[in-house]
Tab-separated table of C-alpha atoms in Angstrom:
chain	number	residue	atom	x	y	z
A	856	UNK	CA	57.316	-0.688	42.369
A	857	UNK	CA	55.599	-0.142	39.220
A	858	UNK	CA	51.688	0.479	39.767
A	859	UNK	CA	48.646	0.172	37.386
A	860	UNK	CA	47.864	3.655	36.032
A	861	UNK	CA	43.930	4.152	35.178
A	862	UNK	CA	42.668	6.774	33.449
A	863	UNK	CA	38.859	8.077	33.028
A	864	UNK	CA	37.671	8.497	29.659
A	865	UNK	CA	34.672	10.835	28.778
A	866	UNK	CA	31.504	9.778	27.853
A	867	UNK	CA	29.845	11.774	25.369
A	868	UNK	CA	25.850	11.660	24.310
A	869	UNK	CA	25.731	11.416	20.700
A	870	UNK	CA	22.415	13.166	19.367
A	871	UNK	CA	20.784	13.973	15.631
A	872	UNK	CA	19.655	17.105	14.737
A	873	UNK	CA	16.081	14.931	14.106
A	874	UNK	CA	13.340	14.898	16.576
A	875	UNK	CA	15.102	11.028	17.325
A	876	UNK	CA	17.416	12.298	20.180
A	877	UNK	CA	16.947	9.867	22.608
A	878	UNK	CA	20.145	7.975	24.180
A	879	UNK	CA	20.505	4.525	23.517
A	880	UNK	CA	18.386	2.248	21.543
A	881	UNK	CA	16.501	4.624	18.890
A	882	UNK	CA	12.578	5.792	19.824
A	883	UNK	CA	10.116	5.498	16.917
A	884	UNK	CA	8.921	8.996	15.741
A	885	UNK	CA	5.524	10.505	14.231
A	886	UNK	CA	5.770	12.101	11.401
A	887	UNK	CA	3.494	14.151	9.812
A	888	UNK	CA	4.380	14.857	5.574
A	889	UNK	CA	4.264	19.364	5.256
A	890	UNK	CA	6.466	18.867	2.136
A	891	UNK	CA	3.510	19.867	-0.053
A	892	UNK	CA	2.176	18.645	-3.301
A	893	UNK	CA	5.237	16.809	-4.425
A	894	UNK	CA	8.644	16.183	-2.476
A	895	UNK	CA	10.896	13.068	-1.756
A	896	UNK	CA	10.936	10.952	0.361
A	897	UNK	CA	14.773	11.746	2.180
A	898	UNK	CA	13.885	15.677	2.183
A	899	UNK	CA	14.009	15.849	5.832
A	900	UNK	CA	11.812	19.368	6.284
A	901	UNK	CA	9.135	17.712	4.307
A	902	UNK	CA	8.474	16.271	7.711
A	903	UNK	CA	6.917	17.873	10.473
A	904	UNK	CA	8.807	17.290	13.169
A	905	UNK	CA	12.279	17.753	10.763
A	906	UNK	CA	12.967	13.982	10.131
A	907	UNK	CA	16.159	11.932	10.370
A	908	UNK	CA	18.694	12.329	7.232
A	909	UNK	CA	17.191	9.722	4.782
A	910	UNK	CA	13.389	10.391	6.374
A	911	UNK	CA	11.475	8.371	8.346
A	912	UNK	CA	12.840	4.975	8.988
A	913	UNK	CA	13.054	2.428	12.187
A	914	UNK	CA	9.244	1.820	12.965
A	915	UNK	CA	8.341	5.482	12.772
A	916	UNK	CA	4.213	6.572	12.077
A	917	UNK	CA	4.228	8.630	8.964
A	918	UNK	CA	1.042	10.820	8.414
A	919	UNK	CA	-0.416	12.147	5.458
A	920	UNK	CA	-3.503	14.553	5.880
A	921	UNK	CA	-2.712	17.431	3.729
A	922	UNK	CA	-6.873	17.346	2.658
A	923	UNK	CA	-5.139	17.396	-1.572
A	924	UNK	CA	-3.146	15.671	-4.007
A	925	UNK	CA	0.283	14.907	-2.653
A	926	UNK	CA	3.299	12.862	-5.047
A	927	UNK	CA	5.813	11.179	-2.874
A	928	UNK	CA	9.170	10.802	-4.907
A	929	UNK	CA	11.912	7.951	-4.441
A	930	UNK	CA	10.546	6.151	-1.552
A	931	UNK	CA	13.612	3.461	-0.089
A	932	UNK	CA	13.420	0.651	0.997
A	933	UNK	CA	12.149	1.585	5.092
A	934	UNK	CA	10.777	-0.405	7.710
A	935	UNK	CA	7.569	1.947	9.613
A	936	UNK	CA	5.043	1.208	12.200
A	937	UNK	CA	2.404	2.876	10.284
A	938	UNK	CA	1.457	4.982	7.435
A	939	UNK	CA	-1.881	7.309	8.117
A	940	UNK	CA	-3.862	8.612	5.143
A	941	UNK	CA	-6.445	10.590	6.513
A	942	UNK	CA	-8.527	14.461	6.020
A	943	UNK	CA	-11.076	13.974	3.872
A	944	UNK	CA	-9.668	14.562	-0.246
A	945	UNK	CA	-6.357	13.409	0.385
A	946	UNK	CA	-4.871	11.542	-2.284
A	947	UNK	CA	-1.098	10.311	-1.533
A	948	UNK	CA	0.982	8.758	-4.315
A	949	UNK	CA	3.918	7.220	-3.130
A	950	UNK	CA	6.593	5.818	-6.118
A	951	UNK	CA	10.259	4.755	-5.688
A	952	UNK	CA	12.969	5.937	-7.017
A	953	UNK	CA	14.142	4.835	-10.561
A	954	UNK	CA	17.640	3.239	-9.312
A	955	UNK	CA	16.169	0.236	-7.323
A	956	UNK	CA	13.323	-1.676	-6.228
A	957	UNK	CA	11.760	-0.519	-2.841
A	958	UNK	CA	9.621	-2.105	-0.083
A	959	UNK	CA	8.072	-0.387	2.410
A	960	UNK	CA	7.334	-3.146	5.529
A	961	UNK	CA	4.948	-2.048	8.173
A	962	UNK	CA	5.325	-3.721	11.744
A	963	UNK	CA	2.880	-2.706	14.564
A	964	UNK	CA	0.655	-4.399	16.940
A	965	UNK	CA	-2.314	-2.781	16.268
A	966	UNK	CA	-3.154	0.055	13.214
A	967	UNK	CA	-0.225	-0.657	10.634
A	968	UNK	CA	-2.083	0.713	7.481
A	969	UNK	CA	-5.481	3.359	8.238
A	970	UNK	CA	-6.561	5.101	4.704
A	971	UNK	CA	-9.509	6.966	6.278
A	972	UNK	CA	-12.634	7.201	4.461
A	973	UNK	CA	-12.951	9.679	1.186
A	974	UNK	CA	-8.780	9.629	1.146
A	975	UNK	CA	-6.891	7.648	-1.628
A	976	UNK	CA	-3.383	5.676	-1.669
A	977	UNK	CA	-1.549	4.970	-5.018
A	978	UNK	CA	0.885	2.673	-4.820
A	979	UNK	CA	2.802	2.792	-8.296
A	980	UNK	CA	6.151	1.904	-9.344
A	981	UNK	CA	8.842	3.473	-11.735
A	982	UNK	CA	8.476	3.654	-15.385
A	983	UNK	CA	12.506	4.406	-15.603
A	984	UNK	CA	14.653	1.080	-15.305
A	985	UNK	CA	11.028	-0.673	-14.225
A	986	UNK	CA	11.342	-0.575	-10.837
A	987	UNK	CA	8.656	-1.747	-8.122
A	988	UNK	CA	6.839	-0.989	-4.637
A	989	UNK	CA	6.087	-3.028	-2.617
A	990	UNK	CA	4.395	-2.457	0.645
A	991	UNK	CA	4.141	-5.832	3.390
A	992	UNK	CA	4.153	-6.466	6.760
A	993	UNK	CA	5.787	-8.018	9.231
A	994	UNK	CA	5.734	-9.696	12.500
A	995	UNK	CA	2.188	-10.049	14.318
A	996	UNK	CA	-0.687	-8.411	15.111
A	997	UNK	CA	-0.768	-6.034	12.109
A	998	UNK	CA	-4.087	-4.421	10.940
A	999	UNK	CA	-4.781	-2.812	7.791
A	1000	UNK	CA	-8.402	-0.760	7.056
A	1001	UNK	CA	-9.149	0.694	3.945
A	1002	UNK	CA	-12.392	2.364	4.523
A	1003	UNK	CA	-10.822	4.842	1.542
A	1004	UNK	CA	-9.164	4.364	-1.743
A	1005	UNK	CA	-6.180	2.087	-1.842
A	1006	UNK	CA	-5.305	1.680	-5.695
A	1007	UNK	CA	-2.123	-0.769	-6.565
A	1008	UNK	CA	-0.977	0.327	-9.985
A	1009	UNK	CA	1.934	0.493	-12.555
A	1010	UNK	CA	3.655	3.497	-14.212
A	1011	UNK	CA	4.454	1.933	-17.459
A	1012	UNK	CA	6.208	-1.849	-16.569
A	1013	UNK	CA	7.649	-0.097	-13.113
A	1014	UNK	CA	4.974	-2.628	-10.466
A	1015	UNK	CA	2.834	-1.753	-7.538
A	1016	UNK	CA	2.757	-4.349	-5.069
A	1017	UNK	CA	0.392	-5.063	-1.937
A	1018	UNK	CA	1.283	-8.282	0.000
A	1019	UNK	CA	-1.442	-8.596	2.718
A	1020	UNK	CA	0.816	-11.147	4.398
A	1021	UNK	CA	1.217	-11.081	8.501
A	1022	UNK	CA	-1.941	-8.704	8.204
A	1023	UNK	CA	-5.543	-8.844	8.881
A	1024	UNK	CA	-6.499	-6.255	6.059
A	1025	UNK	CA	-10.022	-5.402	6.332
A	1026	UNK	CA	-11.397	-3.417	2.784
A	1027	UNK	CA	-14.758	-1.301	3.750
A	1028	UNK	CA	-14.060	0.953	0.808
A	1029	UNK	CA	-12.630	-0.059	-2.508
A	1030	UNK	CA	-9.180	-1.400	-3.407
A	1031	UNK	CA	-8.212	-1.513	-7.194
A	1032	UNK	CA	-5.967	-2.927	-9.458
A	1033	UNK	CA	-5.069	-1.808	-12.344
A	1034	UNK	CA	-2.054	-3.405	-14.892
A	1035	UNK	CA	-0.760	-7.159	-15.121
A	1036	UNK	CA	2.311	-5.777	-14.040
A	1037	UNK	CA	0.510	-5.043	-10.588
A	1038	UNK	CA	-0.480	-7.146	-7.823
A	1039	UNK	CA	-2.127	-8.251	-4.519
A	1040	UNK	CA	-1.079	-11.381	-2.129
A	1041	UNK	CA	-3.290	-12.758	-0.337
A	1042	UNK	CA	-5.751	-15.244	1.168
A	1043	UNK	CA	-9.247	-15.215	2.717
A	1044	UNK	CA	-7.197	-15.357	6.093
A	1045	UNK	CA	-6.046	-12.001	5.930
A	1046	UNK	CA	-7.645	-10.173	2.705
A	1047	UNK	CA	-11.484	-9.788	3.898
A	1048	UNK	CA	-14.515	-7.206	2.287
A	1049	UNK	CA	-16.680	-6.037	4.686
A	1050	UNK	CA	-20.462	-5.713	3.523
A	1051	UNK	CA	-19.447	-1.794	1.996
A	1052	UNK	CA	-16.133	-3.265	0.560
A	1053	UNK	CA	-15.553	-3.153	-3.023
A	1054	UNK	CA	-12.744	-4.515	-5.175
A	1055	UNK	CA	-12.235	-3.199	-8.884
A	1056	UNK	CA	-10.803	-5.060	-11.404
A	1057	UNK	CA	-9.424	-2.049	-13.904
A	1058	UNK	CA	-6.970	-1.753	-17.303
A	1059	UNK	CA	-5.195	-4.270	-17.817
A	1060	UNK	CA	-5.427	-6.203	-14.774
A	1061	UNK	CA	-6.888	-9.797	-14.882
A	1062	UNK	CA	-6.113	-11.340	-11.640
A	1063	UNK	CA	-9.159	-11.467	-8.678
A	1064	UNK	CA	-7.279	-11.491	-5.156
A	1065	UNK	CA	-7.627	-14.403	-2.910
A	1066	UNK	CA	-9.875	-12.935	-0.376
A	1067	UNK	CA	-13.320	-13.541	2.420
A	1068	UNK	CA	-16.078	-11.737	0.691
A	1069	UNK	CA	-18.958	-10.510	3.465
A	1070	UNK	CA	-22.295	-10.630	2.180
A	1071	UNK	CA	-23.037	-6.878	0.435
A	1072	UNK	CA	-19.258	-6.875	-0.778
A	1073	UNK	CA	-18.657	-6.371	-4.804
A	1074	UNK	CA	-16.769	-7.751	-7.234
A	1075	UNK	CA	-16.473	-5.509	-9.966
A	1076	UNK	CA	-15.272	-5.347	-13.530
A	1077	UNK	CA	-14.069	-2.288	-14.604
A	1078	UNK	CA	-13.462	-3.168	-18.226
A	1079	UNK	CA	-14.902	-5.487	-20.749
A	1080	UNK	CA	-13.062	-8.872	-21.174
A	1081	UNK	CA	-12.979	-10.744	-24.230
A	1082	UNK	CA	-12.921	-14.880	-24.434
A	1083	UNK	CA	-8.832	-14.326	-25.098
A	1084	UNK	CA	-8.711	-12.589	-20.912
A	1085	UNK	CA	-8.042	-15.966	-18.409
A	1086	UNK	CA	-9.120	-14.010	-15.705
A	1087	UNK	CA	-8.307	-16.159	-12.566
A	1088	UNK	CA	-9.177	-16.045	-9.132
A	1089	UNK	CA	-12.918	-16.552	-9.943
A	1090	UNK	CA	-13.186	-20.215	-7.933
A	1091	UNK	CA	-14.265	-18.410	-5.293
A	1092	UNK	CA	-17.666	-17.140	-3.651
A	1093	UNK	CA	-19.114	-13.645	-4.446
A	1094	UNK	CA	-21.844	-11.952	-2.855
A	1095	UNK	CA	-21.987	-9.388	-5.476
A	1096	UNK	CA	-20.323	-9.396	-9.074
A	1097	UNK	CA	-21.005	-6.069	-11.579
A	1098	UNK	CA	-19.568	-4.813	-14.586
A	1099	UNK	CA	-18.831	-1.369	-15.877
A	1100	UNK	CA	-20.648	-2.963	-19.463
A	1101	UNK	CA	-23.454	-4.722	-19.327
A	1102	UNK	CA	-22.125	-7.464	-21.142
A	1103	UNK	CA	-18.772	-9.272	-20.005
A	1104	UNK	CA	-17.422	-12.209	-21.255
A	1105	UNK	CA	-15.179	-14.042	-19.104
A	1106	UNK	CA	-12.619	-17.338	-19.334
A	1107	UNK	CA	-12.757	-19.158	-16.321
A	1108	UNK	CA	-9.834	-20.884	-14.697
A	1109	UNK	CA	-11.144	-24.164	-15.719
A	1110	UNK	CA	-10.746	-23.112	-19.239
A	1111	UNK	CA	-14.512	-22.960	-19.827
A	1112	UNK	CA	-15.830	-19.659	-20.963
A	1113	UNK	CA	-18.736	-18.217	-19.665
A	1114	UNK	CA	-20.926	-15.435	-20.823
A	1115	UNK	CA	-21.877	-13.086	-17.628
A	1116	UNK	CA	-24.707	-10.518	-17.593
A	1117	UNK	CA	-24.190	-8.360	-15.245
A	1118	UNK	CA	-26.435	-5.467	-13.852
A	1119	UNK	CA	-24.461	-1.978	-14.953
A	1120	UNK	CA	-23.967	0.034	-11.605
């Protein structure tokens, strides 16, 4: 009589070097950037704890509080559950790398974006092959303060992007744009300027964001526009509007063009 043989194979617990070691499903990690003024974004001991191969991915919080100037090279394309600017003078530049477009996507219910007050956030792109960033959200529930700096700019035609999409993105400080290449989604649903909240229209930049302007918040011109600019996004109500100049002269989106004197700040 033949029987049914059985054997036992082992089970083995497969674990990364990282901080992520748990079994199973993969735990979201905090991350705090020690790489120093300039490092990419894979380096894994430019993280504090010593980050995954690739760095931090799979909803991890990502820190940044270094108190100076810090370049973040050839940022991927990564989904986190937040990205923490904060000690006062930090200024974090994050740019992808020059072989693709990237998008970082933030997904948390609660704080998915927090650049503290007197801290800045450059999102630029890459000059080389003119590749963008793009940082979005996703999912529900996501909130986004800028009671800092949050500046979405271009290195040469390479794009900064800010989609304030799935977001309720609330600006107490200033956010800036700054080239034609750039820009900001969004809509007076989820783009709103507190009473302190400033935005600055700078370079070459000539589109106004969709957005709930509180009474005390600023619209400001950084540059002087001539009647050639079509600067849109100006059907919309202000509670204040200043220029760098005192003299701006600006084409509305109805084609008509308006002469504006506004109070120099």
């Amino acid at each position: 009589m033949t029987g049914v043989q059985t054997c036992a194979l082992p089970i083995y617990n497969y674990l990364t070097t990282s901080a992520r070691t748990t079994t199973g499903t993969p735990t979201a990690v905090s991350y705090t950037w020690i790489g120093g003024t300039s490092g990419a974004w894979s380096t894994t001991t430019n993280w504090s704890p010593t980050s995954q191969a690739g760095g931090p991915a799979g909803g991890d919080f990502v820190t940044f509080n270094t108190g100076g100037s810090v370049s973040v090279t050839s940022v991927p394309t990564v989904t986190l559950g937040s990205i923490t600017v904060s000690t006062s003078g930090t200024v974090l530049t994050l740019a992808p790398a020059s072989t693709a477009n990237s998008t970082i996507t933030l997904s948390n219910v609660g704080t998915a974006l927090n650049v503290a007050s007197a801290t800045t956030l450059n999102l630029i792109g890459n000059t080389t092959n003119s590749r963008s960033l793009t940082l979005a959200f996703s999912g529900s529930g996501n909130s986004a303060t800028i009671a800092g700096t949050l500046n979405i700019q271009s290195s040469g035609t390479g794009a900064g992007i800010y989609s304030a999409s799935n977001s309720a993105t609330s600006v107490s400080g200033l956010l800036t744009l700054n080239n034609t290449s750039s820009s900001i989604t969004s809509t007076s649903s989820n783009l709103t300027f507190t009473g302190t909240g400033k935005f600055s229209l700078a370079g070459t930049a000539t589109v106004v964001p969709n957005a709930a302007w509180l009474s005390g918040s600023t619209l400001e011109f950084a540059n002087t526009y001539t009647v050639s600019t079509l600067v849109t996004g100006l059907a919309q109500s202000f509670s204040n509007v200043r220029s760098e100049e005192h003299t701006s002269e600006l084409q509305s989106p109805c084609n008509l063009v308006c002469r504006l004197l506004l109070e120099k700040k």
